Coordinates of C-alpha atoms and ligand atoms in Angstrom, one line a residue:
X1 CA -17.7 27.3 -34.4
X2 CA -19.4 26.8 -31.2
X3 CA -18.5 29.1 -28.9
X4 CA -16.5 28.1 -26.3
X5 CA -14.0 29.9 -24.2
X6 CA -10.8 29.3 -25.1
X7 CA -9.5 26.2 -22.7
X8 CA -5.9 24.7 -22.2
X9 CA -5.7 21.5 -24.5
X10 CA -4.4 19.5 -21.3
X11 CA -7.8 20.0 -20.0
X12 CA -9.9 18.1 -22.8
X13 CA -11.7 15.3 -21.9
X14 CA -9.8 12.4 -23.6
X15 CA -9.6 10.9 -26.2
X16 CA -10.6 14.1 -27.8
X17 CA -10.3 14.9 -31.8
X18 CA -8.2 18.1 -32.0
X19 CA -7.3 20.2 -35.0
X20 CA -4.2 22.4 -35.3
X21 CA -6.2 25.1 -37.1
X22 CA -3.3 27.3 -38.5
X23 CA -2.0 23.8 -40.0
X24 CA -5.2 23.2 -41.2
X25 CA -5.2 26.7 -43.1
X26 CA -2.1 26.3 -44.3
X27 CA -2.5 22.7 -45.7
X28 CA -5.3 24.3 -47.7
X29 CA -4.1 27.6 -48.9
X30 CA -0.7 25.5 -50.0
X31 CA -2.6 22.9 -52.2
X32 CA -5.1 25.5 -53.2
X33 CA -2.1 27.5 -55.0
X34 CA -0.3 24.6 -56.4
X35 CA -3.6 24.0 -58.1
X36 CA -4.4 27.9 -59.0
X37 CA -0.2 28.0 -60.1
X38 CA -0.6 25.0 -62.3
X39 CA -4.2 25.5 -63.9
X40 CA -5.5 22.4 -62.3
X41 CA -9.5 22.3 -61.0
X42 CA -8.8 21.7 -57.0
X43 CA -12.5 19.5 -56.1
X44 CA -11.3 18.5 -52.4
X45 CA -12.4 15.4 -50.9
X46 CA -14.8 16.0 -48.1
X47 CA -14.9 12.5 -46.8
X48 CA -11.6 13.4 -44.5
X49 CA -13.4 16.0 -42.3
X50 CA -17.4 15.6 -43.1
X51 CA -16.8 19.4 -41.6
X52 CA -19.2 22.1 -43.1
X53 CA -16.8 24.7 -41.8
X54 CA -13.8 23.1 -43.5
X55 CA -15.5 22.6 -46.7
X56 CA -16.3 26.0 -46.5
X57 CA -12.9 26.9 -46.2
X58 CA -11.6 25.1 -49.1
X59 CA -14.5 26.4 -51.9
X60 CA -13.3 30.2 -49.7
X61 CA -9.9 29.4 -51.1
X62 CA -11.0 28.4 -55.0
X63 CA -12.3 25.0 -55.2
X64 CA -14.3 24.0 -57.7
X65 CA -16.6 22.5 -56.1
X66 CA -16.1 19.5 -53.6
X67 CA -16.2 15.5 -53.8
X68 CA -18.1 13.2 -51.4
X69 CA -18.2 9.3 -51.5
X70 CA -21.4 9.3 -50.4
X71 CA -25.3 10.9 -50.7
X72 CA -25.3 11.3 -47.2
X73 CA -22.2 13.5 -47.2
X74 CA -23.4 15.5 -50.2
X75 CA -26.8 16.1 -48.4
X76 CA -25.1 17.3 -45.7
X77 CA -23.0 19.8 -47.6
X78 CA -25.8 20.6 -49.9
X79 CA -28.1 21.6 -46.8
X80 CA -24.8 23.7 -45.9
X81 CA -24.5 25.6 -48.8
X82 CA -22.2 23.9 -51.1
X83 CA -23.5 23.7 -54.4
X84 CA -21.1 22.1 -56.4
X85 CA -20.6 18.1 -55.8
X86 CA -19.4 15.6 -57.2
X87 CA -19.9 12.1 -56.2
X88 CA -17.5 9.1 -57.9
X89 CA -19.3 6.1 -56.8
X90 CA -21.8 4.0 -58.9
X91 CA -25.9 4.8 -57.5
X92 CA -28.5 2.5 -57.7
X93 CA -31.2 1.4 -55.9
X94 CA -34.8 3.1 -55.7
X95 CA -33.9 5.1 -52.5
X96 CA -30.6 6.1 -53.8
X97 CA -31.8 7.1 -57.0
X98 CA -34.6 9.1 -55.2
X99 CA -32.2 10.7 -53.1
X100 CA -29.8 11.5 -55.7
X101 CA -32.8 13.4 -57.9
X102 CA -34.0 15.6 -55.0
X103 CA -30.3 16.6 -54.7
X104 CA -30.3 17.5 -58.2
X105 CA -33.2 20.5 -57.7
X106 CA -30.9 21.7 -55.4
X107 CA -27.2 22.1 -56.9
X108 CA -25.0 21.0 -59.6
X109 CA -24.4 17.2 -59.1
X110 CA -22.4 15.1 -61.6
X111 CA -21.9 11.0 -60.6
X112 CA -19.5 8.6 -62.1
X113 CA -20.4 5.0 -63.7
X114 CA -18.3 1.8 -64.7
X115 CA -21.6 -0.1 -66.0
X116 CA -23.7 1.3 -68.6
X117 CA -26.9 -0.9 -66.5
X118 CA -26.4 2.2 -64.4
X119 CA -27.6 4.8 -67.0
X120 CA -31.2 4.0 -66.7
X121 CA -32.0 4.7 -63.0
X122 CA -29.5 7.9 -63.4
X123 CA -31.9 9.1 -66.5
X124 CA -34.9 8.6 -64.4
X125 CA -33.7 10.2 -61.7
X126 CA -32.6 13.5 -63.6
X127 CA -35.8 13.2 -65.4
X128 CA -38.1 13.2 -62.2
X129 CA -35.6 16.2 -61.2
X130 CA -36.0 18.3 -64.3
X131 CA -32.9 18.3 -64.4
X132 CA -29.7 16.7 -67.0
X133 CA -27.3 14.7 -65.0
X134 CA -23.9 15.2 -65.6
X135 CA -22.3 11.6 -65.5
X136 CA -18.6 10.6 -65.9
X137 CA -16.7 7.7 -66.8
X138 CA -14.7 5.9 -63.6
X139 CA -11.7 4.3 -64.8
X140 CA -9.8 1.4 -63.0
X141 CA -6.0 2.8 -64.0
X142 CA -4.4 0.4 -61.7
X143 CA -5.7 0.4 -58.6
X144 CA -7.9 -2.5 -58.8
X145 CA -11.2 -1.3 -57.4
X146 CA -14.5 0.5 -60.0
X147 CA -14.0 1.1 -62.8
X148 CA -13.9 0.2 -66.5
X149 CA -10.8 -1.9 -67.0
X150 CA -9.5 -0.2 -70.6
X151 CA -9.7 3.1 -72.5
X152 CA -12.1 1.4 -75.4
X153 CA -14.2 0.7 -72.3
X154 CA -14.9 4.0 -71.8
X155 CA -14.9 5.4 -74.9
X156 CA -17.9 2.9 -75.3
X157 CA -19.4 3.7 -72.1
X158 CA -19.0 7.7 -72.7
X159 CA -21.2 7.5 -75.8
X160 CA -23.4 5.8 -74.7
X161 CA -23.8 8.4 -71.7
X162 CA -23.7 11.4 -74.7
X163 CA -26.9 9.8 -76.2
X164 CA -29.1 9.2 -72.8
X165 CA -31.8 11.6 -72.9
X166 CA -30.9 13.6 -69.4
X167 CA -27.6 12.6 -69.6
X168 CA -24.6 14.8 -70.0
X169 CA -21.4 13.3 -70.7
X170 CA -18.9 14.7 -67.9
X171 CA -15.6 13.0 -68.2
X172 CA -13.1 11.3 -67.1
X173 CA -12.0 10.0 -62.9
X174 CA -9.7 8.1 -61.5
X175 CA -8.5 7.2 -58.2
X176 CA -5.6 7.3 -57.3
X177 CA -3.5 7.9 -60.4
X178 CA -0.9 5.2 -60.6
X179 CA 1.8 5.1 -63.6
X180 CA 0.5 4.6 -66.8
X181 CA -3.2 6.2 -65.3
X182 CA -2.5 9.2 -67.9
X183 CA -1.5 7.2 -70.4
X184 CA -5.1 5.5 -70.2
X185 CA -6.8 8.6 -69.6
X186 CA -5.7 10.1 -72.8
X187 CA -6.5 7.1 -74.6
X188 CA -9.7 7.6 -73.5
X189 CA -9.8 11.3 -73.9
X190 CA -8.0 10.3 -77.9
X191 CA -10.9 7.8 -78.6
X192 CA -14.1 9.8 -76.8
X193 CA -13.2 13.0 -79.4
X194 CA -12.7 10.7 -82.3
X195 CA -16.5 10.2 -81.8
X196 CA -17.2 13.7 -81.7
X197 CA -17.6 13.7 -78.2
X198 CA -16.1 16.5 -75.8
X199 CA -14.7 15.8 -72.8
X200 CA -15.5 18.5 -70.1
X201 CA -13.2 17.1 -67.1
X202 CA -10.4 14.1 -66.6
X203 CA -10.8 13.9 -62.4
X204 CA -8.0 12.2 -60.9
X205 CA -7.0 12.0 -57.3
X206 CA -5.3 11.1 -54.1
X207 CA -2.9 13.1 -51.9
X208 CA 0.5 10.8 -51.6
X209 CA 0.7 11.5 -55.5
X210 CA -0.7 15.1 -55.2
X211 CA 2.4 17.3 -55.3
X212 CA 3.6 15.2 -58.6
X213 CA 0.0 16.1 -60.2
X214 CA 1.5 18.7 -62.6
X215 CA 2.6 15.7 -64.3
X216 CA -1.0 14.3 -65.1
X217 CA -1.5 17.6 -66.8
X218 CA -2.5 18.5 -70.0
X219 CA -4.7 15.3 -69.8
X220 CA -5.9 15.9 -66.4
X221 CA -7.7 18.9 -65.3
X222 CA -9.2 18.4 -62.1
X223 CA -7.7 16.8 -58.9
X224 CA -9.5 15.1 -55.6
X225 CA -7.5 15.0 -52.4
X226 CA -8.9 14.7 -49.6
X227 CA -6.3 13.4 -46.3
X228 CA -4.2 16.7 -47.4
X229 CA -6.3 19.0 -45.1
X230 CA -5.1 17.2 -42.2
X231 CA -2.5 14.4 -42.9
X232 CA -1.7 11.5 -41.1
X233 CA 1.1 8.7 -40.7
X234 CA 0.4 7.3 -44.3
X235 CA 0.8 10.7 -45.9
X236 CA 4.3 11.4 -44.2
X237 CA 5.6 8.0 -44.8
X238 CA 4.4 8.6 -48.6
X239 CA 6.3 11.7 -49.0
X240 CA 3.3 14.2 -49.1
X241 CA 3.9 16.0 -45.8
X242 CA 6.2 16.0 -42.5
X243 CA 5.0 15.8 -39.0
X244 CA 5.0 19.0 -38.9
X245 CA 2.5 19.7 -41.2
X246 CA -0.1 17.2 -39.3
X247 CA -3.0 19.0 -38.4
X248 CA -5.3 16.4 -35.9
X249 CA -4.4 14.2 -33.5
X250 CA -6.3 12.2 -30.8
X251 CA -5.2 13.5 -27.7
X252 CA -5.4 10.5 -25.2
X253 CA -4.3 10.0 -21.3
X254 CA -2.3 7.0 -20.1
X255 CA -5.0 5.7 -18.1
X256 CA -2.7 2.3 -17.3
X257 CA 0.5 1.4 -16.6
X258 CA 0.1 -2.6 -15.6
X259 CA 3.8 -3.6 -16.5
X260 CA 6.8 -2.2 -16.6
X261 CA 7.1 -2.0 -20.3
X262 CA 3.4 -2.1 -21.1
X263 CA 1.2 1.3 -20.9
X264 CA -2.9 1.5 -21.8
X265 CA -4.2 4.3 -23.4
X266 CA -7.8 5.9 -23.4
X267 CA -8.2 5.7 -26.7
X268 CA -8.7 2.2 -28.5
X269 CA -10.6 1.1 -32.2
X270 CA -13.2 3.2 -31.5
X271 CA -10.9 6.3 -31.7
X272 CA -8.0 5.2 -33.7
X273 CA -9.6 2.7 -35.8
X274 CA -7.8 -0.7 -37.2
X275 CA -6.7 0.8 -40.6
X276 CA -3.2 -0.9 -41.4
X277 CA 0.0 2.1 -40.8
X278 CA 3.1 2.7 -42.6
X279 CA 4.9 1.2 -39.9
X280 CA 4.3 -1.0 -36.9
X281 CA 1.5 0.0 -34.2
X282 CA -1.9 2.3 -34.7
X283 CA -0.9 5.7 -35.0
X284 CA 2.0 7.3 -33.9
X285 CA 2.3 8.9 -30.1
X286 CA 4.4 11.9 -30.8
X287 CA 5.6 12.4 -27.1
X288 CA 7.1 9.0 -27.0
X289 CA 8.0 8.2 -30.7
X290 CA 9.7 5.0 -30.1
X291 CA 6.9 3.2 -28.4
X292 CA 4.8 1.4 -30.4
X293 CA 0.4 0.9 -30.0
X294 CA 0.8 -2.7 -30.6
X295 CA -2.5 -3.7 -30.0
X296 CA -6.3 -1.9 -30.0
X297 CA -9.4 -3.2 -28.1
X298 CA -12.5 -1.0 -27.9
X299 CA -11.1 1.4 -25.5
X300 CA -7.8 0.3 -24.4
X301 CA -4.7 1.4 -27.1
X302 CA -2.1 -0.9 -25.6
X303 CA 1.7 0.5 -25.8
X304 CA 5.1 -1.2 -25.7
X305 CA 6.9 1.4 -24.1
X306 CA 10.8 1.2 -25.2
X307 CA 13.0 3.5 -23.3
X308 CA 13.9 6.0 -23.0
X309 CA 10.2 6.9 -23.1
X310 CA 8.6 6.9 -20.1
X311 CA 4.6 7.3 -20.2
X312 CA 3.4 7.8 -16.7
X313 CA -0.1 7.7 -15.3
X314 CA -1.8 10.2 -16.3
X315 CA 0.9 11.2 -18.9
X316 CA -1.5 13.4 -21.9
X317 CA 0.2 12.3 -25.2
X318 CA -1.3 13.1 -29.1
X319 CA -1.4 10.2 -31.8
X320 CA -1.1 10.7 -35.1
X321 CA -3.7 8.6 -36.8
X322 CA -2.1 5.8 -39.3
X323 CA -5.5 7.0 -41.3
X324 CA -7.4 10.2 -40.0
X325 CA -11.0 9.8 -42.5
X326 CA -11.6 7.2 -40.5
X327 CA -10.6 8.3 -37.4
X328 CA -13.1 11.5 -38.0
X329 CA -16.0 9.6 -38.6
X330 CA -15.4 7.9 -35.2
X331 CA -16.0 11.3 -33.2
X332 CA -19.2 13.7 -32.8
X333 CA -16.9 16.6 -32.9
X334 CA -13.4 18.3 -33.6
X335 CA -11.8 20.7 -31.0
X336 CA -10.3 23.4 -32.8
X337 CA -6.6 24.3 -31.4
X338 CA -5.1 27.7 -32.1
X339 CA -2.3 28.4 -30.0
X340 CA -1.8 25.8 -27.7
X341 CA -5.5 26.6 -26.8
X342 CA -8.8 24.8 -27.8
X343 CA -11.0 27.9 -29.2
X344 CA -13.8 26.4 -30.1
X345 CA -15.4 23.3 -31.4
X346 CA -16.5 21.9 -34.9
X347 CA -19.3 19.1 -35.5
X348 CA -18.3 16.1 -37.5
X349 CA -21.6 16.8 -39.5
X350 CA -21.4 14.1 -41.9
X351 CA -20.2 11.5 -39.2
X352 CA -21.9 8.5 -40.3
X353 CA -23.4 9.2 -43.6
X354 CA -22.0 6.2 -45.2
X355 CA -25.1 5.9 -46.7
Ligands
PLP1 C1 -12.6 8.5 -55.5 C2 -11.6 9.1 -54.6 N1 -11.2 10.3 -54.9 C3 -10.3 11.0 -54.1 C4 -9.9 10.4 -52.9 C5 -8.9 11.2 -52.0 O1 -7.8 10.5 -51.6 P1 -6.8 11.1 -50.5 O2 -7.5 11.1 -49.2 O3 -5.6 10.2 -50.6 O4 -6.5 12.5 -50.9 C6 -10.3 9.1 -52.6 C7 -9.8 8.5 -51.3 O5 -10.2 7.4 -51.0 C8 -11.2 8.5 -53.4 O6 -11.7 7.2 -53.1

């Protein structure tokens, strides 16, 4: 944490990223005992935070190891220390592959496919490491994105992998895990052993289904969420957390009040970003909860104020992001709140590594 002196939060320049710390720690500890309770492998997703000292935190706690969408995160974590990684997202191109070998010298790295075109830069690239590869299956289980469309598909696809030289079958992932995702999964899992294949892991994911995760088990055995460490409006309205357990906000100043029922924030797209909410308006502003952030330009968050808020100039209010990874990646740094104080400061370190 870089060391600052501890410093009222109403005297952060705005917007400012802010973490509630002892939230924070709790969000983690509670997920890290559901998982350690039920048996389940907890491989957090780091692409909510990109924070070395939260990912830190959560492999402290029990991780397995730790999930990142991208090389660029996983270099990041990897330079940190973290040397267990998973990353469920098809590689390929030369640089990628190049990338993704040097990583491999360096810590355990397993990758997911959909396309068994894939296999031969991922052999290559654990070859030039000197290293096997451990590569999974991604299965599309309903959410329409990667991902081999049936179980046969990646039974096929899975033995194929098991016979690469510098290949290592690894599994099974999913995102998220929609009804009827086990029942494919342990088609799968049925159809891979039938061909004399093991199956180390079945990954699935996503934290407005993470509480109901026992229910996955015995054919899941590992589980990716990522939003959990902090929450944000999508999470409550799924179910997965209250208000109360939302640990970053964007602290923001009314900087205009031009009408009578209109107020401008200081913080816009390029602190709350455009993702779509639960409900009406870009985030939520917890000291006037029936107001709504219509509209965001660059810098200006523009707020129907409905009474009886108020929102005065120069009124400090936090938002609750509608979706906080993307918020993160929009700031250099988090301010780290204990107490009603800011305590100290934590780098976004893989802010922009969406490479
Ligand atoms: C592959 C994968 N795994 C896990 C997650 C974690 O999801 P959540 O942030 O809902 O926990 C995501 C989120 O996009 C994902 O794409």
């Amino acid at each position: 944490m870089t060391g600052d002196r501890s410093t009222p939060l109403e005297s952060l320049e705005t917007p400012a990223l802010v973490i509630d710390v002892a939230r924070l720690e709790r969000n983690l500890e509670r997920w890290q005992r559901y998982c350690d309770e039920a048996g389940l492998a907890n491989r957090p997703h780091v692409k909510t935070h990109k924070s070395i000292e939260i990912a830190r935190r959560q492999v402290a706690l029990g991780a397995r190891g730790i999930t990142c969408q991208k090389l660029g995160e996983a270099e990041v974590m990897v330079e940190a220390g973290i040397d267990d990684v998973l990353i469920p997202y098809n590689l390929l191109g030369n640089g990628k592959l190049e990338r993704l070998s040097s990583l491999l010298g360096r810590a355990r790295i397993s990758v997911s496919v959909d396309d068994v075109r894939l296999l031969v830069g991922l052999a290559a690239a654990a070859r030039t490491a000197g290293r096997e590869l451990e590569v999974s299956v991604e299965c599309d289980t309903g959410m329409g994105r990667a991902g081999v469309q049936s179980p046969e598909a990646a039974v096929e696809l899975a033995a194929v992998i098991a016979r690469a030289d510098g290949l290592r079958f690894g599994g099974f992932v999913t995102y998220p895990a929609p009804a009827g995702a086990a029942a494919f999964l342990q088609a799968a899992v049925d159809g891979a052993r039938a061909c004399g294949l093991e199956v180390p892991v079945v990954s699935a994911g996503g934290t407005p289904g993470m509480w109901h995760a026992r229910e996955l088990m015995p054919t899941v055995t590992e589980y990716r969420a990522g939003t959990y460490a902090f929450h944000d409006r999508a999470t409550v309205a799924a179910g997965a957390a209250g208000l109360e357990d939302v640990a970053v906000t964007v602290h923001a100043t009314v900087a205009s009040r031009p009408t009578r029922d209109r107020a401008i924030v200081d913080a816009g797209s390029k602190a709350l970003a455009y993702d779509p909410g639960p409900g009406s308006g870009h985030g939520l502003i917890l000291e006037a909860q029936g107001s709504v952030i219509e509209t965001l330009t660059e810098e200006h968050g523009h707020v129907r104020v409905c009474a009886p808020d108020r929102l005065e100039l120069g009124d400090r209010v936090r938002i609750v992001p509608n979706h906080v990874c993307v918020v993160s990646n929009l700031f250099d740094e988090f301010w780290v709140a204990r107490d009603g104080a800011a305590v100290g400061r934590w780098p976004v370190a893989a802010r922009g590594r969406s490479q």
